[in-house]
Structures are given as structure tokens and as C-alpha cells.
mmCIF file of C-alpha atoms in Angstrom:
data_model
loop_
_atom_site.group_PDB
_atom_site.id
_atom_site.type_symbol
_atom_site.label_atom_id
_atom_site.label_comp_id
_atom_site.label_asym_id
_atom_site.label_seq_id
_atom_site.Cartn_x
_atom_site.Cartn_y
_atom_site.Cartn_z
ATOM 1 C CA GLY A 174 0.000 0.000 0.000
ATOM 2 C CA GLU A 175 0.836 3.669 -0.152
ATOM 3 C CA ASN A 176 3.317 5.152 2.318
ATOM 4 C CA VAL A 177 3.817 8.884 2.717
ATOM 5 C CA GLU A 178 6.829 10.409 4.427
ATOM 6 C CA GLN A 179 6.773 14.059 5.513
ATOM 7 C CA HIS A 180 9.601 16.331 6.604
ATOM 8 C CA PRO A 181 10.350 18.241 8.705
ATOM 9 C CA SER A 182 8.213 17.363 11.721
ATOM 10 C CA THR A 183 8.646 20.881 13.094
ATOM 11 C CA LEU A 184 9.528 24.107 11.344
ATOM 12 C CA SER A 185 10.105 27.520 12.856
ATOM 13 C CA VAL A 186 10.402 30.624 10.703
ATOM 14 C CA GLN A 187 10.345 34.356 11.134
ATOM 15 C CA GLU A 188 7.382 36.302 9.855
ATOM 16 C CA GLY A 189 7.899 37.159 6.213
ATOM 17 C CA ASP A 190 10.193 34.225 5.531
ATOM 18 C CA SER A 191 9.281 31.283 3.324
ATOM 19 C CA ALA A 192 8.455 27.813 4.580
ATOM 20 C CA VAL A 193 8.852 24.571 2.665
ATOM 21 C CA ILE A 194 7.475 21.191 3.666
ATOM 22 C CA LYS A 195 8.362 18.096 1.676
ATOM 23 C CA CYS A 196 6.664 14.751 1.186
ATOM 24 C CA THR A 197 7.536 11.574 -0.623
ATOM 25 C CA TYR A 198 5.191 8.778 -1.582
ATOM 26 C CA SER A 199 5.764 5.171 -2.518
ATOM 27 C CA ASP A 200 2.980 4.157 -4.897
ATOM 28 C CA SER A 201 3.570 5.388 -8.433
ATOM 29 C CA ALA A 202 -0.149 4.879 -9.129
ATOM 30 C CA SER A 203 -1.088 7.710 -6.758
ATOM 31 C CA ASN A 204 -2.371 10.684 -8.672
ATOM 32 C CA TYR A 205 -3.855 13.079 -6.148
ATOM 33 C CA PHE A 206 -1.796 15.047 -3.630
ATOM 34 C CA PRO A 207 -3.585 17.433 -1.273
ATOM 35 C CA TRP A 208 -2.234 19.516 1.584
ATOM 36 C CA TYR A 209 -4.248 20.112 4.720
ATOM 37 C CA LYS A 210 -4.038 22.479 7.655
ATOM 38 C CA GLN A 211 -5.489 21.201 10.903
ATOM 39 C CA GLU A 212 -6.304 22.711 14.257
ATOM 40 C CA LEU A 213 -6.441 20.372 17.225
ATOM 41 C CA GLY A 214 -9.745 18.549 17.343
ATOM 42 C CA LYS A 215 -10.986 19.968 14.067
ATOM 43 C CA ARG A 216 -11.435 18.496 10.641
ATOM 44 C CA PRO A 217 -8.504 18.946 8.229
ATOM 45 C CA GLN A 218 -8.870 22.005 6.028
ATOM 46 C CA LEU A 219 -7.779 21.625 2.415
ATOM 47 C CA ILE A 220 -5.418 24.435 1.485
ATOM 48 C CA ILE A 221 -4.191 23.315 -1.919
ATOM 49 C CA ASP A 222 -4.005 20.168 -4.002
ATOM 50 C CA ILE A 223 -2.363 18.935 -7.151
ATOM 51 C CA ARG A 224 -3.050 16.120 -9.536
ATOM 52 C CA SER A 225 -0.479 14.076 -11.365
ATOM 53 C CA ASN A 226 -0.945 15.797 -14.700
ATOM 54 C CA VAL A 227 0.265 19.105 -13.266
ATOM 55 C CA GLY A 228 3.768 19.956 -12.029
ATOM 56 C CA GLU A 229 3.012 23.092 -10.053
ATOM 57 C CA LYS A 230 0.014 24.931 -8.730
ATOM 58 C CA LYS A 231 -0.135 28.274 -6.982
ATOM 59 C CA ASP A 232 -2.769 30.052 -4.941
ATOM 60 C CA GLN A 233 -1.634 33.439 -3.651
ATOM 61 C CA ARG A 234 1.082 32.759 -1.042
ATOM 62 C CA ILE A 235 0.781 28.996 -1.269
ATOM 63 C CA ALA A 236 2.203 26.746 -3.956
ATOM 64 C CA VAL A 237 2.633 23.025 -4.414
ATOM 65 C CA THR A 238 5.129 21.329 -6.707
ATOM 66 C CA LEU A 239 5.053 17.723 -7.838
ATOM 67 C CA ASN A 240 7.842 15.566 -9.218
ATOM 68 C CA LYS A 241 6.298 12.298 -10.330
ATOM 69 C CA THR A 242 9.585 10.781 -11.410
ATOM 70 C CA ALA A 243 11.065 11.225 -7.970
ATOM 71 C CA LYS A 244 7.711 10.661 -6.258
ATOM 72 C CA HIS A 245 7.836 13.743 -4.131
ATOM 73 C CA PHE A 246 5.806 16.886 -3.700
ATOM 74 C CA SER A 247 6.315 20.033 -1.682
ATOM 75 C CA LEU A 248 4.321 22.821 -0.083
ATOM 76 C CA HIS A 249 5.721 26.316 -0.316
ATOM 77 C CA ILE A 250 4.388 29.180 1.776
ATOM 78 C CA THR A 251 5.806 32.615 1.042
ATOM 79 C CA GLU A 252 5.634 35.752 3.166
ATOM 80 C CA THR A 253 4.602 33.737 6.197
ATOM 81 C CA GLN A 254 2.357 35.300 8.802
ATOM 82 C CA PRO A 255 1.724 34.304 12.428
ATOM 83 C CA GLU A 256 -1.690 32.996 11.458
ATOM 84 C CA ASP A 257 0.011 30.434 9.221
ATOM 85 C CA SER A 258 1.147 28.695 12.411
ATOM 86 C CA ALA A 259 -0.580 25.309 12.420
ATOM 87 C CA VAL A 260 -0.083 21.625 11.752
ATOM 88 C CA TYR A 261 0.151 20.775 8.066
ATOM 89 C CA PHE A 262 -0.397 17.341 6.561
ATOM 90 C CA CYS A 263 0.349 16.079 3.091
ATOM 91 C CA ALA A 264 -1.552 13.138 1.660
ATOM 92 C CA ALA A 265 -1.612 10.937 -1.404
ATOM 93 C CA SER A 266 -4.187 8.718 -3.042
ATOM 94 C CA MET A 267 -5.316 7.091 -6.214
ATOM 95 C CA ARG A 268 -8.697 8.017 -7.638
ATOM 96 C CA GLY A 269 -11.456 6.613 -5.476
ATOM 97 C CA THR A 270 -9.195 5.309 -2.724
ATOM 98 C CA ALA A 271 -8.462 6.624 0.739
ATOM 99 C CA LEU A 272 -6.061 9.446 1.419
ATOM 100 C CA ILE A 273 -2.895 8.290 3.130
ATOM 101 C CA PHE A 274 -1.413 11.010 5.289
ATOM 102 C CA GLY A 275 2.091 12.022 6.192
ATOM 103 C CA LYS A 276 2.949 12.427 9.867
ATOM 104 C CA GLY A 277 2.490 16.164 9.854
ATOM 105 C CA THR A 278 4.576 19.303 10.246
ATOM 106 C CA THR A 279 4.088 21.809 13.024
ATOM 107 C CA LEU A 280 4.822 25.217 11.575
ATOM 108 C CA SER A 281 5.545 28.095 13.937
ATOM 109 C CA VAL A 282 5.781 31.615 12.571
ATOM 110 C CA SER A 283 7.168 34.140 15.007
ATOM 111 C CA SER A 284 6.701 37.865 14.645
ATOM 112 C CA GLY B 88 -22.582 24.324 5.193
ATOM 113 C CA ALA B 89 -21.002 20.981 5.894
ATOM 114 C CA VAL B 90 -21.411 18.388 3.191
ATOM 115 C CA VAL B 91 -20.308 15.572 5.490
ATOM 116 C CA SER B 92 -21.769 15.541 8.974
ATOM 117 C CA GLN B 93 -20.474 13.440 11.840
ATOM 118 C CA HIS B 94 -22.136 12.790 15.192
ATOM 119 C CA PRO B 95 -21.619 12.901 18.052
ATOM 120 C CA SER B 96 -18.839 15.463 18.245
ATOM 121 C CA ARG B 97 -17.934 14.340 21.752
ATOM 122 C CA VAL B 98 -18.845 11.221 23.672
ATOM 123 C CA ILE B 99 -17.788 9.772 26.992
ATOM 124 C CA CYS B 100 -18.492 6.140 27.705
ATOM 125 C CA LYS B 101 -17.626 3.608 30.359
ATOM 126 C CA SER B 102 -15.153 0.802 29.785
ATOM 127 C CA GLY B 103 -16.819 -2.246 28.348
ATOM 128 C CA THR B 104 -19.657 -0.419 26.675
ATOM 129 C CA SER B 105 -20.140 0.266 22.976
ATOM 130 C CA VAL B 106 -20.474 3.588 21.226
ATOM 131 C CA LYS B 107 -21.690 4.399 17.735
ATOM 132 C CA ILE B 108 -20.462 7.253 15.567
ATOM 133 C CA GLU B 109 -22.398 8.321 12.487
ATOM 134 C CA CYS B 110 -21.082 9.835 9.277
ATOM 135 C CA ARG B 111 -23.558 11.270 6.788
ATOM 136 C CA SER B 112 -23.042 12.747 3.347
ATOM 137 C CA LEU B 113 -25.571 15.540 3.042
ATOM 138 C CA ASP B 114 -25.386 16.661 -0.562
ATOM 139 C CA PHE B 115 -24.222 13.622 -2.461
ATOM 140 C CA GLN B 116 -24.338 9.873 -2.526
ATOM 141 C CA ALA B 117 -21.191 8.278 -1.221
ATOM 142 C CA THR B 118 -20.600 4.695 -2.227
ATOM 143 C CA THR B 119 -17.344 4.811 -0.311
ATOM 144 C CA MET B 120 -16.521 6.428 3.013
ATOM 145 C CA PHE B 121 -13.335 6.264 5.025
ATOM 146 C CA TRP B 122 -12.724 6.131 8.762
ATOM 147 C CA TYR B 123 -9.618 7.510 10.415
ATOM 148 C CA ARG B 124 -8.321 7.621 13.983
ATOM 149 C CA GLN B 125 -6.094 10.398 15.224
ATOM 150 C CA PHE B 126 -4.274 10.431 18.542
ATOM 151 C CA PRO B 127 -3.205 13.801 19.984
ATOM 152 C CA LYS B 128 -0.337 15.373 18.057
ATOM 153 C CA LYS B 129 -0.312 12.476 15.626
ATOM 154 C CA SER B 130 -1.428 11.998 12.066
ATOM 155 C CA LEU B 131 -4.688 10.637 10.691
ATOM 156 C CA MET B 132 -4.412 6.879 10.459
ATOM 157 C CA LEU B 133 -6.728 5.086 8.060
ATOM 158 C CA MET B 134 -8.751 2.448 9.868
ATOM 159 C CA ALA B 135 -11.049 1.151 7.171
ATOM 160 C CA THR B 136 -12.802 1.788 3.914
ATOM 161 C CA SER B 137 -16.569 1.566 4.184
ATOM 162 C CA ASN B 138 -18.353 0.293 1.091
ATOM 163 C CA GLU B 139 -22.090 0.749 0.643
ATOM 164 C CA GLY B 140 -23.864 -2.583 0.656
ATOM 165 C CA SER B 141 -20.798 -4.683 1.333
ATOM 166 C CA LYS B 142 -18.251 -5.418 4.017
ATOM 167 C CA ALA B 143 -15.742 -2.821 5.043
ATOM 168 C CA THR B 144 -12.103 -3.220 4.169
ATOM 169 C CA TYR B 145 -9.926 -2.884 7.248
ATOM 170 C CA GLU B 146 -6.321 -1.759 7.386
ATOM 171 C CA GLN B 147 -3.720 -4.067 8.820
ATOM 172 C CA GLY B 148 -3.776 -4.077 12.595
ATOM 173 C CA VAL B 149 -7.353 -2.779 12.931
ATOM 174 C CA GLU B 150 -9.646 -5.285 14.644
ATOM 175 C CA LYS B 151 -12.783 -5.657 12.574
ATOM 176 C CA ASP B 152 -14.696 -7.223 15.453
ATOM 177 C CA LYS B 153 -13.897 -4.288 17.678
ATOM 178 C CA PHE B 154 -14.530 -1.513 15.180
ATOM 179 C CA LEU B 155 -17.754 -2.442 13.442
ATOM 180 C CA ILE B 156 -18.511 -0.513 10.299
ATOM 181 C CA ASN B 157 -21.874 -0.481 8.610
ATOM 182 C CA HIS B 158 -22.628 1.327 5.369
ATOM 183 C CA ALA B 159 -26.270 0.490 4.810
ATOM 184 C CA SER B 160 -27.168 3.442 2.627
ATOM 185 C CA LEU B 161 -25.499 5.767 0.168
ATOM 186 C CA THR B 162 -25.499 8.591 2.701
ATOM 187 C CA LEU B 163 -24.714 6.931 6.014
ATOM 188 C CA SER B 164 -21.815 4.987 7.439
ATOM 189 C CA THR B 165 -21.493 4.112 11.103
ATOM 190 C CA LEU B 166 -18.523 3.114 13.222
ATOM 191 C CA THR B 167 -19.260 1.221 16.414
ATOM 192 C CA VAL B 168 -16.492 0.841 18.946
ATOM 193 C CA THR B 169 -17.385 -2.300 20.856
ATOM 194 C CA SER B 170 -16.276 -3.165 24.377
ATOM 195 C CA ALA B 171 -14.453 0.132 24.578
ATOM 196 C CA HIS B 172 -11.289 0.489 26.637
ATOM 197 C CA PRO B 173 -9.441 3.633 27.722
ATOM 198 C CA GLU B 174 -6.838 3.057 25.002
ATOM 199 C CA ASP B 175 -9.621 3.480 22.422
ATOM 200 C CA SER B 176 -9.928 7.104 23.492
ATOM 201 C CA SER B 177 -9.102 9.123 20.408
ATOM 202 C CA PHE B 178 -10.372 11.494 17.740
ATOM 203 C CA TYR B 179 -12.284 9.573 15.083
ATOM 204 C CA ILE B 180 -12.998 11.243 11.758
ATOM 205 C CA CYS B 181 -14.725 10.118 8.609
ATOM 206 C CA SER B 182 -14.418 11.250 5.036
ATOM 207 C CA ALA B 183 -16.431 10.703 1.890
ATOM 208 C CA ARG B 184 -15.726 11.261 -1.747
ATOM 209 C CA ASP B 185 -18.213 13.031 -3.988
ATOM 210 C CA PRO B 186 -17.764 11.085 -7.233
ATOM 211 C CA ALA B 187 -19.359 13.806 -9.345
ATOM 212 C CA LEU B 188 -16.872 16.430 -8.193
ATOM 213 C CA ASP B 189 -14.032 14.009 -7.409
ATOM 214 C CA THR B 190 -13.675 15.853 -4.109
ATOM 215 C CA ILE B 191 -13.088 14.457 -0.643
ATOM 216 C CA TYR B 192 -14.929 15.924 2.321
ATOM 217 C CA PHE B 193 -14.255 15.317 6.003
ATOM 218 C CA GLY B 194 -16.716 15.106 8.831
ATOM 219 C CA GLU B 195 -16.262 17.273 11.910
ATOM 220 C CA GLY B 196 -14.726 14.428 13.859
ATOM 221 C CA SER B 197 -15.730 12.748 17.105
ATOM 222 C CA TRP B 198 -13.809 12.825 20.353
ATOM 223 C CA LEU B 199 -14.210 9.549 22.205
ATOM 224 C CA THR B 200 -13.222 9.327 25.845
ATOM 225 C CA VAL B 201 -13.469 5.953 27.548
ATOM 226 C CA VAL B 202 -13.423 6.090 31.332
#
């Protein structure tokens, strides 16, 4: 089955800096790669996703890149703000199957 | 509003009793729903895939007799934690895929505390 590795587990940046979180996956058949932000005890909130026919996708300060050959994808947050502080999860799946999550990254943005 | 609704949001039960958690898709028919468990400061771990009208598919290490999943209709899946023990205390969350939009939605999650 699919296995998703996520790094780093914690990340501390200064406000205004960029943050990058990286994930690798094992199943080459996976074709959907979302990123979620989660507050404790709340449902995950989708912040951006990418499908295997696209190499990069951007939404304002957030971007995701995908390298299918290397089986890794990354989340990039530019101009970080304190409110970006949260736990972020990457995930991977094939169409119709369950999302398999990485272990999460706790991002802290200090002002 | 929420397109996947999960109830209850919080439940406390005594050791040895059973508790049922419901997951409903409100705006679409979900032939497949997924159940996850999340311990504090940990990731979402897939427990099982719930298939409408057939048996659930459980992940390795998840006891199917302890975590009973029923998906009797296209809009409702239930997870019953049987003979609950304190170590079953966790955040349980469901998700469902809208096939028309190819989008996955999560329920609000349920905090289970076994005392």
C-alpha cells in the first residue's frame, strides 16, 4: 500500500520568511496530492491540491510542486504570517481510494 | 454548510460499553466512506474503507470485530467501537468522496473518551 513520508516534523520561521514542507510517496499509481491544515480537534482544512498531470500549482502565497519521477511533492508558503502557524499534513491517493497522510509538520511563525 | 456531517462530536463512555459514531453525506451519494483515527499530536491513520452494501475493508492491525462498520445506505456509514477500553480514546474522523466532483470531504470528527 501507499506510504507517505513528511519532513520536517517541526519548522520555525520568522514572519515574512518562506516555509517549505516536503513529502515523498511510494505508490507510483497515486495521482492526487492534497495539503491540509489542521487545528487540534478539528477536521482537516484543504489548502491546496495537485493532480499528477500538473507539475506546479499556486494560490496566492501557497504553492505546491510535484515531481512524479522522484515521487515527491512540496508545499511552499511565502511571506509567512503568524496565522500560518498550524499543523500541516500532506496526503496521497489514487482516484477513489483513501487518502494516506504524512505524519504532519508543526509550523511556527514568530513575529 | 457541511457536506459531510459526523455525530456525536464528543462522547464519553464507560469501559466495556459500545459507542456508535455516524457519518452522513448531506449533498451527495457516497458509495465509499473512510474512517480515520487520530491520537493527539499524531497523524490521521486510516482504519477502514466503508463500502455501501458490502463489508468494510480494514487496514492491517485494525480489529474488525472491535470496530464495526456499517454502510447500509449511500449517505450513512457508522462506526461502532465495541467493548471500549481507555486506550480506544481518540479522535475519530470520517471522510467521503463526492464522485461527481471528485472531491473528498471530512466530517467534523468525534472525540471519544473511555473512562
